[in-house]
């Protein structure tokens, strides 16, 4: 199996453009015309609705554009300062196990945070990655730092995960993120870590190898 392409896009990529690119690439991967693709990018401020999204969880429908994503999950936010990672892998050549694939994405993200000495964890019944935030009087508080939502078509994956590096966290007020109101959201910078997007990208490339196998990042697209 050839190594996946690793693509980094500068600037803010419109969501519709990203969806069209993913659709075309997934079709090409399935047909054997293209390699797998790991695509790192940022979006303008938007809310996206997964297949389980509930109307009541869209608290401010006029704040930002709302897009139906076609991925699993509920409402989430994308915007500048958040690294979106679209993962187009041929699971026919890997493991044809959707649950394991989601677990691998979580593990990849957790290992990435570990490079910055952040203890991030998964939680039963809550897809995504979380960090404990000890607060006096609220010792059980946990904040979400990365969201995961995937779609599988003919055993080729797309969509993927989003990691909060330094987004405007106030933008999450327009939704109930992933349908969970009992916990908050955070970011690497909110945790006091001056991590750059380039730092994060390097950590993602290195830890991808540990979970999925070898990959070599290419020049920015």
GROMACS .gro file of C-alpha atoms in nm:
model
  221
    1UNK     CA    1   0.000   0.000   0.000
    2UNK     CA    2   0.144   0.341  -0.100
    3UNK     CA    3   0.191   0.610   0.162
    4UNK     CA    4  -0.090   0.863   0.207
    5UNK     CA    5  -0.045   1.212   0.069
    6UNK     CA    6  -0.010   1.475   0.341
    7UNK     CA    7  -0.149   1.814   0.236
    8UNK     CA    8  -0.143   2.145   0.426
    9UNK     CA    9  -0.358   2.432   0.294
   10UNK     CA   10  -0.277   2.791   0.385
   11UNK     CA   11  -0.551   3.046   0.443
   12UNK     CA   12  -0.917   2.972   0.518
   13UNK     CA   13  -1.073   2.705   0.296
   14UNK     CA   14  -1.448   2.753   0.229
   15UNK     CA   15  -1.648   2.461   0.365
   16UNK     CA   16  -1.826   2.388   0.035
   17UNK     CA   17  -1.490   2.371  -0.142
   18UNK     CA   18  -1.359   2.125   0.116
   19UNK     CA   19  -1.666   1.903   0.081
   20UNK     CA   20  -1.634   1.895  -0.298
   21UNK     CA   21  -1.263   1.812  -0.274
   22UNK     CA   22  -1.329   1.530  -0.029
   23UNK     CA   23  -1.609   1.385  -0.239
   24UNK     CA   24  -1.388   1.375  -0.548
   25UNK     CA   25  -1.088   1.234  -0.364
   26UNK     CA   26  -1.290   0.958  -0.193
   27UNK     CA   27  -1.425   0.850  -0.533
   28UNK     CA   28  -1.072   0.845  -0.674
   29UNK     CA   29  -0.935   0.648  -0.380
   30UNK     CA   30  -1.212   0.391  -0.413
   31UNK     CA   31  -1.143   0.357  -0.787
   32UNK     CA   32  -0.769   0.324  -0.733
   33UNK     CA   33  -0.692   0.652  -0.912
   34UNK     CA   34  -0.545   0.834  -0.611
   35UNK     CA   35  -0.359   0.777  -0.288
   36UNK     CA   36  -0.509   0.822   0.056
   37UNK     CA   37  -0.505   1.182   0.179
   38UNK     CA   38  -0.453   1.355   0.512
   39UNK     CA   39  -0.559   1.717   0.464
   40UNK     CA   40  -0.486   1.988   0.722
   41UNK     CA   41  -0.669   2.320   0.693
   42UNK     CA   42  -0.872   2.594   0.861
   43UNK     CA   43  -1.225   2.710   0.782
   44UNK     CA   44  -1.396   3.049   0.815
   45UNK     CA   45  -1.633   3.062   1.116
   46UNK     CA   46  -1.919   2.816   1.057
   47UNK     CA   47  -2.143   2.571   1.236
   48UNK     CA   48  -2.183   2.224   1.089
   49UNK     CA   49  -2.462   1.977   1.154
   50UNK     CA   50  -2.391   1.605   1.164
   51UNK     CA   51  -2.644   1.332   1.100
   52UNK     CA   52  -2.755   1.330   1.467
   53UNK     CA   53  -2.789   1.709   1.505
   54UNK     CA   54  -3.093   1.835   1.697
   55UNK     CA   55  -3.255   2.164   1.601
   56UNK     CA   56  -3.274   2.273   1.964
   57UNK     CA   57  -2.894   2.257   1.988
   58UNK     CA   58  -2.853   2.540   1.735
   59UNK     CA   59  -2.888   2.827   1.980
   60UNK     CA   60  -2.792   3.117   1.749
   61UNK     CA   61  -2.883   3.014   1.393
   62UNK     CA   62  -2.802   3.356   1.246
   63UNK     CA   63  -2.460   3.398   1.403
   64UNK     CA   64  -2.260   3.204   1.141
   65UNK     CA   65  -2.345   3.004   0.828
   66UNK     CA   66  -2.479   2.658   0.908
   67UNK     CA   67  -2.383   2.365   0.687
   68UNK     CA   68  -2.519   2.011   0.676
   69UNK     CA   69  -2.202   1.805   0.692
   70UNK     CA   70  -2.309   1.448   0.617
   71UNK     CA   71  -2.072   1.317   0.884
   72UNK     CA   72  -2.167   1.147   1.206
   73UNK     CA   73  -2.225   1.350   1.520
   74UNK     CA   74  -2.417   1.663   1.609
   75UNK     CA   75  -2.344   2.036   1.588
   76UNK     CA   76  -1.986   2.158   1.596
   77UNK     CA   77  -1.798   2.477   1.523
   78UNK     CA   78  -1.510   2.539   1.283
   79UNK     CA   79  -1.311   2.859   1.258
   80UNK     CA   80  -0.970   3.026   1.245
   81UNK     CA   81  -0.725   2.893   1.500
   82UNK     CA   82  -0.870   2.544   1.483
   83UNK     CA   83  -0.682   2.273   1.293
   84UNK     CA   84  -0.926   2.069   1.089
   85UNK     CA   85  -0.789   1.732   0.983
   86UNK     CA   86  -0.972   1.554   0.700
   87UNK     CA   87  -0.877   1.188   0.690
   88UNK     CA   88  -0.936   0.999   0.365
   89UNK     CA   89  -0.813   0.645   0.422
   90UNK     CA   90  -0.894   0.323   0.238
   91UNK     CA   91  -1.013   0.098   0.518
   92UNK     CA   92  -1.028  -0.194   0.274
   93UNK     CA   93  -0.648  -0.188   0.292
   94UNK     CA   94  -0.642  -0.134   0.668
   95UNK     CA   95  -0.913  -0.252   0.911
   96UNK     CA   96  -1.276  -0.269   0.805
   97UNK     CA   97  -1.390  -0.174   1.153
   98UNK     CA   98  -1.559   0.163   1.195
   99UNK     CA   99  -1.548   0.161   1.574
  100UNK     CA  100  -1.177   0.081   1.571
  101UNK     CA  101  -1.119   0.359   1.320
  102UNK     CA  102  -1.285   0.616   1.549
  103UNK     CA  103  -1.081   0.484   1.843
  104UNK     CA  104  -0.765   0.518   1.633
  105UNK     CA  105  -0.853   0.881   1.554
  106UNK     CA  106  -0.897   0.948   1.925
  107UNK     CA  107  -0.568   0.774   2.003
  108UNK     CA  108  -0.391   0.976   1.733
  109UNK     CA  109  -0.524   1.300   1.885
  110UNK     CA  110  -0.435   1.197   2.241
  111UNK     CA  111  -0.080   1.112   2.136
  112UNK     CA  112  -0.053   1.447   1.959
  113UNK     CA  113  -0.151   1.635   2.274
  114UNK     CA  114   0.100   1.425   2.465
  115UNK     CA  115   0.378   1.589   2.261
  116UNK     CA  116   0.284   1.913   2.443
  117UNK     CA  117   0.256   1.745   2.785
  118UNK     CA  118  -0.124   1.769   2.778
  119UNK     CA  119  -0.309   1.474   2.930
  120UNK     CA  120  -0.608   1.426   2.702
  121UNK     CA  121  -0.850   1.135   2.734
  122UNK     CA  122  -1.148   0.964   2.574
  123UNK     CA  123  -1.471   0.916   2.764
  124UNK     CA  124  -1.725   0.631   2.731
  125UNK     CA  125  -2.032   0.748   2.542
  126UNK     CA  126  -1.870   1.079   2.439
  127UNK     CA  127  -1.685   1.071   2.108
  128UNK     CA  128  -1.396   1.313   2.103
  129UNK     CA  129  -1.106   1.406   2.327
  130UNK     CA  130  -1.130   1.571   2.669
  131UNK     CA  131  -0.909   1.735   2.932
  132UNK     CA  132  -0.981   1.760   3.304
  133UNK     CA  133  -1.008   2.119   3.430
  134UNK     CA  134  -0.991   2.120   3.812
  135UNK     CA  135  -1.195   2.418   3.927
  136UNK     CA  136  -1.258   2.493   4.296
  137UNK     CA  137  -1.610   2.373   4.371
  138UNK     CA  138  -1.634   2.197   4.034
  139UNK     CA  139  -1.365   1.930   4.050
  140UNK     CA  140  -1.544   1.710   3.794
  141UNK     CA  141  -1.526   1.966   3.512
  142UNK     CA  142  -1.398   1.841   3.178
  143UNK     CA  143  -1.357   2.043   2.861
  144UNK     CA  144  -1.357   1.918   2.505
  145UNK     CA  145  -1.043   2.002   2.313
  146UNK     CA  146  -1.096   1.798   1.995
  147UNK     CA  147  -1.406   1.681   1.810
  148UNK     CA  148  -1.439   1.377   1.583
  149UNK     CA  149  -1.697   1.316   1.314
  150UNK     CA  150  -1.648   1.073   1.028
  151UNK     CA  151  -1.826   0.927   0.731
  152UNK     CA  152  -1.744   0.600   0.560
  153UNK     CA  153  -1.838   0.536   0.197
  154UNK     CA  154  -1.758   0.196   0.047
  155UNK     CA  155  -1.494   0.162   0.322
  156UNK     CA  156  -1.320   0.488   0.235
  157UNK     CA  157  -1.325   0.744   0.516
  158UNK     CA  158  -1.369   1.118   0.502
  159UNK     CA  159  -1.432   1.413   0.732
  160UNK     CA  160  -1.224   1.349   1.045
  161UNK     CA  161  -1.132   1.563   1.344
  162UNK     CA  162  -1.085   1.921   1.460
  163UNK     CA  163  -0.832   2.030   1.721
  164UNK     CA  164  -0.866   2.355   1.911
  165UNK     CA  165  -0.534   2.534   1.901
  166UNK     CA  166  -0.648   2.897   1.940
  167UNK     CA  167  -1.002   2.949   1.811
  168UNK     CA  168  -1.234   3.213   1.954
  169UNK     CA  169  -1.402   2.996   2.217
  170UNK     CA  170  -1.690   3.243   2.253
  171UNK     CA  171  -1.810   3.126   1.910
  172UNK     CA  172  -1.918   2.797   2.067
  173UNK     CA  173  -2.196   2.986   2.248
  174UNK     CA  174  -2.412   2.961   1.937
  175UNK     CA  175  -2.451   2.582   1.967
  176UNK     CA  176  -2.459   2.300   2.216
  177UNK     CA  177  -2.130   2.145   2.103
  178UNK     CA  178  -2.184   1.782   2.005
  179UNK     CA  179  -2.510   1.788   2.203
  180UNK     CA  180  -2.327   1.800   2.537
  181UNK     CA  181  -2.417   2.091   2.765
  182UNK     CA  182  -2.266   1.962   3.089
  183UNK     CA  183  -1.907   2.034   2.984
  184UNK     CA  184  -1.720   2.319   2.818
  185UNK     CA  185  -1.464   2.359   2.542
  186UNK     CA  186  -1.100   2.458   2.562
  187UNK     CA  187  -0.791   2.494   2.344
  188UNK     CA  188  -0.416   2.451   2.372
  189UNK     CA  189  -0.368   2.826   2.411
  190UNK     CA  190  -0.652   2.842   2.665
  191UNK     CA  191  -0.455   2.584   2.865
  192UNK     CA  192  -0.159   2.824   2.865
  193UNK     CA  193   0.045   2.658   2.591
  194UNK     CA  194   0.189   2.888   2.318
  195UNK     CA  195   0.173   2.618   2.048
  196UNK     CA  196   0.188   2.725   1.683
  197UNK     CA  197  -0.003   2.564   1.399
  198UNK     CA  198   0.329   2.443   1.255
  199UNK     CA  199   0.413   2.279   1.589
  200UNK     CA  200   0.078   2.103   1.587
  201UNK     CA  201   0.118   1.986   1.228
  202UNK     CA  202   0.458   1.831   1.303
  203UNK     CA  203   0.316   1.649   1.606
  204UNK     CA  204   0.023   1.521   1.400
  205UNK     CA  205   0.258   1.382   1.134
  206UNK     CA  206   0.480   1.211   1.388
  207UNK     CA  207   0.199   1.055   1.588
  208UNK     CA  208   0.006   0.948   1.279
  209UNK     CA  209   0.293   0.711   1.208
  210UNK     CA  210   0.256   0.557   1.553
  211UNK     CA  211  -0.113   0.478   1.505
  212UNK     CA  212  -0.167   0.428   1.132
  213UNK     CA  213   0.177   0.368   0.980
  214UNK     CA  214   0.427   0.576   0.790
  215UNK     CA  215   0.340   0.910   0.633
  216UNK     CA  216   0.560   1.186   0.496
  217UNK     CA  217   0.436   1.548   0.493
  218UNK     CA  218   0.475   1.732   0.163
  219UNK     CA  219   0.514   2.105   0.094
  220UNK     CA  220   0.223   2.330   0.178
  221UNK     CA  221  -0.050   2.344  -0.085
   0.00000   0.00000   0.00000
